Amino acid sequence: MAEILQIPEDIRDKQAVGGVAYLRGITISTAKNGNKYASGTMATKKGTYTFKKWGTDTLEVGIYLIEGHWQVYNGQGGMIIDTVTPIQEEEGGFIKVDFLQSRYNRNEIFDSLKRLIIDNTSESGYKLYKMLLTGRNGQDAKMVTDFAKEFAAINHHDNVLHGLLAHSYKVAKILVDVINDPLRVYKTMPQDFKDIVIVGGALHDLGKVLEYSDGEISKMGRFISHRTFAIMRAEDLKDDIVSLYGEEGYIKLQSIFAQHHGQYEETPRTVEAWLVHKADAFDADITTLDEGIQKLQAGDESFRVDGFKLSM
């Protein structure tokens, strides 16, 4: 029986390699000579690597038995796939989760996020957090499960299992530290303001539960972004949210969901949205650096920040 692909630590340019891998993040492109090719990432138990498959414009996300060779270009290694044989999920004991890594402990982070909300918001704040996450009557178990499982991104920071949960906690933690800093004006702000910022920050990416599926764009995500999904979620709960924070509190929460990407999408129009945008961007940058340091420690010299190679 075929085994999951393993890339040797000492692999060299042009060395043959093969095995079972989960191919994802696939894009189809055309080279200057007119040849079509597929590129993306292949997930294995030991890590995620880039790949390229020439002569195809139909490769889909899935589990495959692949054969090919390693190629080093501009100091970076990746696999050139020669042949791909589809393997149905669960065939031979393979399922997608076998290939997806995470450096995060789901239960620990979920408990930490819950405790962060309880300790730093009012009873209404915790009620808002639970309502957005679990639904009006607390019956949306799938939302909770997927929020804890999903990736935070496809190709960027925290693109691993539980990455969305980890990113959400880190953003909320940054906001709590800023708001509670005695040297900053935010500490003197009303509790309603703090509740909206902290809960909005914790769940700013909640819509990715619907936009993504195991780190890939979902069918619905092809049409609507996670920002819109989060707005729709809050709209369904509008009367309940207004009863807690009034119409203005509801609108400010919606501003966080709509505007946390900042100038790259819709520029923040509220202090609440601007704070979450900055915390979101800060965690994304620091996590990218964190992941790069891990690569450097593992001997991978390909890591760059803003085009520059960093030294340690």
Short mmCIF file of C-alpha atoms in Angstrom, two decimals:
data_model
loop_
_atom_site.label_atom_id
_atom_site.label_comp_id
_atom_site.label_asym_id
_atom_site.label_seq_id
_atom_site.Cartn_x
_atom_site.Cartn_y
_atom_site.Cartn_z
CA MET A 1 0.00 0.00 0.00
CA ALA A 2 1.21 3.51 -0.82
CA GLU A 3 2.50 5.59 2.08
CA ILE A 4 2.23 9.28 2.85
CA LEU A 5 4.90 11.31 1.08
CA GLN A 6 8.02 12.09 3.08
CA ILE A 7 10.54 14.69 1.96
CA PRO A 8 13.99 13.78 3.35
CA GLU A 9 15.69 16.55 5.30
CA ASP A 10 18.79 16.17 3.09
CA ILE A 11 16.90 16.05 -0.21
CA ARG A 12 18.86 17.38 -3.18
CA ASP A 13 18.00 19.02 -6.47
CA LYS A 14 16.53 16.59 -9.05
CA GLN A 15 16.15 13.80 -6.48
CA ALA A 16 13.17 11.52 -7.23
CA VAL A 17 10.41 11.39 -4.62
CA GLY A 18 6.91 9.99 -4.40
CA GLY A 19 4.03 9.03 -2.11
CA VAL A 20 0.55 10.11 -1.06
CA ALA A 21 -0.09 13.82 -0.43
CA TYR A 22 -3.00 16.21 -0.08
CA LEU A 23 -2.77 18.78 -2.87
CA ARG A 24 -4.44 22.11 -2.04
CA GLY A 25 -4.37 25.83 -2.81
CA ILE A 26 -4.28 24.95 -6.51
CA THR A 27 -4.12 27.58 -9.22
CA ILE A 28 -3.92 27.06 -12.98
CA SER A 29 -1.54 29.34 -14.90
CA THR A 30 -0.06 29.77 -18.36
CA ALA A 31 3.69 30.04 -18.90
CA LYS A 32 5.24 32.47 -21.40
CA ASN A 33 5.55 29.63 -23.91
CA GLY A 34 1.81 29.00 -23.68
CA ASN A 35 2.04 25.78 -21.63
CA LYS A 36 -0.54 25.31 -18.88
CA TYR A 37 0.52 24.25 -15.41
CA ALA A 38 -0.95 23.74 -11.94
CA SER A 39 0.76 24.98 -8.79
CA GLY A 40 -0.09 24.93 -5.10
CA THR A 41 0.94 23.24 -1.88
CA MET A 42 1.14 19.59 -0.93
CA ALA A 43 0.44 18.73 2.68
CA THR A 44 2.18 15.78 4.34
CA LYS A 45 2.58 14.62 7.94
CA LYS A 46 5.99 16.28 8.11
CA GLY A 47 5.10 19.62 6.57
CA THR A 48 3.72 21.58 3.63
CA TYR A 49 5.67 22.06 0.41
CA THR A 50 5.08 23.82 -2.89
CA PHE A 51 4.54 21.90 -6.11
CA LYS A 52 4.14 22.43 -9.84
CA LYS A 53 2.53 20.07 -12.38
CA TRP A 54 3.12 20.90 -16.03
CA GLY A 55 0.70 20.14 -18.85
CA THR A 56 -2.58 20.31 -16.95
CA ASP A 57 -5.45 22.73 -16.53
CA THR A 58 -7.82 20.44 -14.64
CA LEU A 59 -6.06 19.46 -11.39
CA GLU A 60 -8.46 19.64 -8.45
CA VAL A 61 -7.90 19.78 -4.69
CA GLY A 62 -7.66 16.28 -3.27
CA ILE A 63 -5.59 13.33 -2.09
CA TYR A 64 -3.24 11.87 -4.70
CA LEU A 65 -0.49 9.33 -5.17
CA ILE A 66 2.20 11.47 -6.76
CA GLU A 67 5.55 10.80 -8.40
CA GLY A 68 8.11 13.39 -9.38
CA HIS A 69 11.36 15.06 -8.39
CA TRP A 70 12.63 17.84 -6.16
CA GLN A 71 13.65 21.11 -7.78
CA VAL A 72 15.71 23.91 -6.25
CA TYR A 73 15.23 27.32 -7.87
CA ASN A 74 16.60 30.62 -6.52
CA GLY A 75 17.51 28.85 -3.29
CA GLN A 76 13.98 27.52 -2.70
CA GLY A 77 12.91 23.91 -3.03
CA GLY A 78 9.67 22.44 -4.29
CA MET A 79 8.34 19.39 -6.07
CA ILE A 80 7.82 18.98 -9.78
CA ILE A 81 5.05 16.39 -10.13
CA ASP A 82 5.23 14.06 -13.11
CA THR A 83 2.23 11.81 -12.41
CA VAL A 84 -0.83 12.07 -10.18
CA THR A 85 -3.28 9.30 -9.33
CA PRO A 86 -6.43 10.34 -7.43
CA ILE A 87 -7.19 8.53 -4.17
CA GLN A 88 -10.71 8.79 -2.80
CA GLU A 89 -10.92 10.12 0.75
CA GLU A 90 -10.84 7.24 3.27
CA GLU A 91 -9.53 4.90 0.55
CA GLY A 92 -6.63 2.97 2.04
CA GLY A 93 -7.24 4.70 5.36
CA PHE A 94 -6.42 8.21 4.10
CA ILE A 95 -8.52 11.24 5.09
CA LYS A 96 -7.66 14.93 4.73
CA VAL A 97 -6.96 15.50 8.40
CA ASP A 98 -4.09 12.98 8.15
CA PHE A 99 -2.17 15.55 6.13
CA LEU A 100 -2.99 18.74 8.03
CA GLN A 101 -0.65 19.93 10.72
CA SER A 102 -1.11 22.28 13.63
CA ARG A 103 1.15 23.62 16.33
CA TYR A 104 -1.84 24.64 18.43
CA ASN A 105 -3.72 22.85 21.18
CA ARG A 106 -7.41 23.34 20.38
CA ASN A 107 -8.82 22.83 23.86
CA GLU A 108 -6.25 24.98 25.62
CA ILE A 109 -6.74 27.92 23.28
CA PHE A 110 -10.54 27.66 23.31
CA ASP A 111 -10.50 27.66 27.11
CA SER A 112 -8.08 30.61 27.14
CA LEU A 113 -10.30 32.60 24.77
CA LYS A 114 -13.38 31.93 26.90
CA ARG A 115 -11.53 32.97 30.06
CA LEU A 116 -10.21 36.11 28.36
CA ILE A 117 -13.76 37.14 27.45
CA ILE A 118 -15.17 36.37 30.91
CA ASP A 119 -12.39 38.23 32.73
CA ASN A 120 -12.40 41.36 30.56
CA THR A 121 -16.00 41.95 29.50
CA SER A 122 -19.30 42.38 31.29
CA GLU A 123 -22.00 39.73 31.55
CA SER A 124 -23.49 41.26 28.41
CA GLY A 125 -20.12 40.92 26.66
CA TYR A 126 -19.90 37.22 27.41
CA LYS A 127 -23.53 36.81 26.35
CA LEU A 128 -22.72 38.54 23.04
CA TYR A 129 -19.71 36.27 22.50
CA LYS A 130 -21.74 33.10 23.13
CA MET A 131 -24.64 34.29 21.01
CA LEU A 132 -22.51 35.10 17.97
CA LEU A 133 -20.59 31.84 18.27
CA THR A 134 -23.31 29.37 19.22
CA GLY A 135 -26.50 31.04 17.98
CA ARG A 136 -29.47 32.57 19.77
CA ASN A 137 -30.36 29.38 21.63
CA GLY A 138 -26.85 27.94 21.84
CA GLN A 139 -27.69 25.17 19.39
CA ASP A 140 -25.17 25.88 16.62
CA ALA A 141 -22.66 23.17 17.48
CA LYS A 142 -21.27 23.06 13.93
CA MET A 143 -20.27 26.73 14.08
CA VAL A 144 -18.33 26.07 17.28
CA THR A 145 -16.65 22.95 15.88
CA ASP A 146 -15.67 24.63 12.63
CA PHE A 147 -14.47 27.81 14.36
CA ALA A 148 -12.11 25.69 16.44
CA LYS A 149 -10.92 23.65 13.44
CA GLU A 150 -10.65 26.06 10.52
CA PHE A 151 -7.54 27.71 9.09
CA ALA A 152 -7.00 31.45 9.56
CA ALA A 153 -5.76 31.85 5.99
CA ILE A 154 -5.03 29.89 2.86
CA ASN A 155 -1.46 30.94 2.10
CA HIS A 156 -0.50 33.35 4.87
CA HIS A 157 -0.37 33.39 8.67
CA ASP A 158 -1.82 30.52 10.72
CA ASN A 159 -2.79 28.49 7.66
CA VAL A 160 -3.01 25.33 9.77
CA LEU A 161 -5.66 23.40 11.68
CA HIS A 162 -6.97 25.50 14.60
CA GLY A 163 -5.30 28.54 13.00
CA LEU A 164 -8.51 30.58 13.02
CA LEU A 165 -9.02 29.92 16.73
CA ALA A 166 -5.41 30.78 17.53
CA HIS A 167 -5.47 34.00 15.48
CA SER A 168 -8.77 35.02 17.07
CA TYR A 169 -7.39 34.52 20.57
CA LYS A 170 -4.18 36.42 19.81
CA VAL A 171 -6.06 39.39 18.35
CA ALA A 172 -8.38 39.50 21.38
CA LYS A 173 -5.36 39.27 23.73
CA ILE A 174 -3.66 42.21 22.00
CA LEU A 175 -6.84 44.28 22.36
CA VAL A 176 -7.22 43.37 26.04
CA ASP A 177 -3.63 44.40 26.73
CA VAL A 178 -4.14 47.74 24.96
CA ILE A 179 -7.47 48.48 26.63
CA ASN A 180 -6.18 47.61 30.13
CA ASP A 181 -2.96 49.60 29.81
CA PRO A 182 -3.15 52.33 32.51
CA LEU A 183 -1.06 54.63 30.32
CA ARG A 184 -3.66 54.58 27.53
CA VAL A 185 -6.99 56.38 27.30
CA TYR A 186 -8.86 53.18 26.42
CA LYS A 187 -8.79 52.09 30.06
CA THR A 188 -11.13 54.99 30.89
CA MET A 189 -13.63 54.16 28.13
CA PRO A 190 -17.12 52.82 28.97
CA GLN A 191 -17.53 49.08 29.47
CA ASP A 192 -19.80 48.83 26.42
CA PHE A 193 -16.93 50.13 24.27
CA LYS A 194 -14.57 47.54 25.75
CA ASP A 195 -17.10 44.75 25.23
CA ILE A 196 -17.65 45.58 21.56
CA VAL A 197 -13.91 45.86 20.84
CA ILE A 198 -12.89 42.67 22.65
CA VAL A 199 -15.75 40.48 21.43
CA GLY A 200 -15.58 42.00 17.95
CA GLY A 201 -11.85 41.33 17.88
CA ALA A 202 -12.26 37.78 19.12
CA LEU A 203 -14.84 37.00 16.42
CA HIS A 204 -13.80 39.38 13.63
CA ASP A 205 -13.01 36.41 11.35
CA LEU A 206 -15.97 34.26 12.39
CA GLY A 207 -17.23 34.30 8.81
CA LYS A 208 -14.23 32.25 7.70
CA VAL A 209 -16.08 29.24 9.07
CA LEU A 210 -18.29 29.61 5.97
CA GLU A 211 -15.75 31.15 3.58
CA TYR A 212 -13.25 28.31 4.06
CA SER A 213 -13.35 24.54 4.26
CA ASP A 214 -10.20 22.96 5.73
CA GLY A 215 -8.11 25.87 4.50
CA GLU A 216 -9.62 25.98 1.01
CA ILE A 217 -12.18 28.40 -0.37
CA SER A 218 -15.61 26.82 0.10
CA LYS A 219 -18.35 26.78 -2.51
CA MET A 220 -20.07 29.67 -0.73
CA GLY A 221 -16.74 31.45 -0.25
CA ARG A 222 -16.39 31.76 -4.01
CA PHE A 223 -19.21 34.29 -3.91
CA ILE A 224 -19.16 35.96 -0.48
CA SER A 225 -16.30 36.95 1.85
CA HIS A 226 -16.00 36.20 5.55
CA ARG A 227 -16.74 39.85 6.32
CA THR A 228 -20.16 39.56 4.67
CA PHE A 229 -20.88 36.25 6.40
CA ALA A 230 -20.13 37.82 9.81
CA ILE A 231 -22.38 40.78 9.03
CA MET A 232 -25.17 38.36 8.09
CA ARG A 233 -24.64 36.46 11.36
CA ALA A 234 -24.99 39.65 13.41
CA GLU A 235 -27.99 40.77 11.33
CA ASP A 236 -29.80 37.56 12.27
CA LEU A 237 -29.20 38.45 15.92
CA LYS A 238 -29.83 42.19 15.60
CA ASP A 239 -32.72 42.44 18.06
CA ASP A 240 -30.76 40.58 20.73
CA ILE A 241 -27.62 42.67 20.18
CA VAL A 242 -29.61 45.93 20.24
CA SER A 243 -31.21 44.86 23.52
CA LEU A 244 -27.71 44.57 25.01
CA TYR A 245 -25.89 47.55 23.45
CA GLY A 246 -28.44 49.66 21.62
CA GLU A 247 -28.59 50.48 17.93
CA GLU A 248 -25.24 52.27 18.00
CA GLY A 249 -23.48 49.34 19.66
CA TYR A 250 -24.91 47.03 17.02
CA ILE A 251 -23.67 49.28 14.20
CA LYS A 252 -20.20 49.56 15.75
CA LEU A 253 -19.97 45.76 15.99
CA GLN A 254 -20.93 45.58 12.31
CA SER A 255 -18.24 48.15 11.50
CA ILE A 256 -15.65 45.75 12.96
CA PHE A 257 -16.86 42.89 10.81
CA ALA A 258 -16.99 45.04 7.67
CA GLN A 259 -13.86 47.17 8.10
CA HIS A 260 -11.18 45.15 9.94
CA HIS A 261 -9.13 44.75 6.75
CA GLY A 262 -8.56 48.49 6.76
CA GLN A 263 -7.50 50.40 3.66
CA TYR A 264 -7.09 47.15 1.72
CA GLU A 265 -10.87 46.71 1.69
CA GLU A 266 -13.10 49.22 3.49
CA THR A 267 -11.38 51.90 5.56
CA PRO A 268 -12.43 51.82 9.25
CA ARG A 269 -14.98 54.50 10.18
CA THR A 270 -15.15 53.80 13.92
CA VAL A 271 -12.54 53.69 16.66
CA GLU A 272 -13.65 50.11 17.38
CA ALA A 273 -13.04 48.96 13.80
CA TRP A 274 -9.68 50.76 13.63
CA LEU A 275 -8.43 49.11 16.83
CA VAL A 276 -9.42 45.63 15.63
CA HIS A 277 -7.86 46.31 12.22
CA LYS A 278 -4.54 47.26 13.82
CA ALA A 279 -4.55 44.27 16.20
CA ASP A 280 -5.44 41.95 13.31
CA ALA A 281 -2.63 43.29 11.12
CA PHE A 282 -0.13 43.22 13.99
CA ASP A 283 -0.82 39.58 14.81
CA ALA A 284 -0.64 38.61 11.13
CA ASP A 285 2.79 40.26 10.80
CA ILE A 286 4.19 38.87 14.05
CA THR A 287 2.87 35.38 13.31
CA THR A 288 4.43 35.48 9.84
CA LEU A 289 7.73 36.33 11.49
CA ASP A 290 7.18 33.61 14.08
CA GLU A 291 6.60 31.01 11.35
CA GLY A 292 9.65 32.29 9.47
CA ILE A 293 11.87 31.93 12.52
CA GLN A 294 10.77 28.32 12.81
CA LYS A 295 11.85 27.78 9.20
CA LEU A 296 15.23 29.38 9.88
CA GLN A 297 15.70 27.21 12.96
CA ALA A 298 14.94 24.16 10.81
CA GLY A 299 17.61 25.19 8.29
CA ASP A 300 15.29 26.63 5.64
CA GLU A 301 17.06 29.76 4.33
CA SER A 302 14.21 30.76 1.99
CA PHE A 303 12.31 32.93 4.48
CA ARG A 304 11.92 36.59 3.49
CA VAL A 305 10.16 39.61 5.03
CA ASP A 306 9.15 42.34 2.59
CA GLY A 307 11.59 40.85 0.10
CA PHE A 308 14.55 40.82 2.51
CA LYS A 309 16.29 37.80 3.96
CA LEU A 310 16.52 38.05 7.74
CA SER A 311 19.42 36.79 9.84
CA MET A 312 19.41 35.36 13.32
#
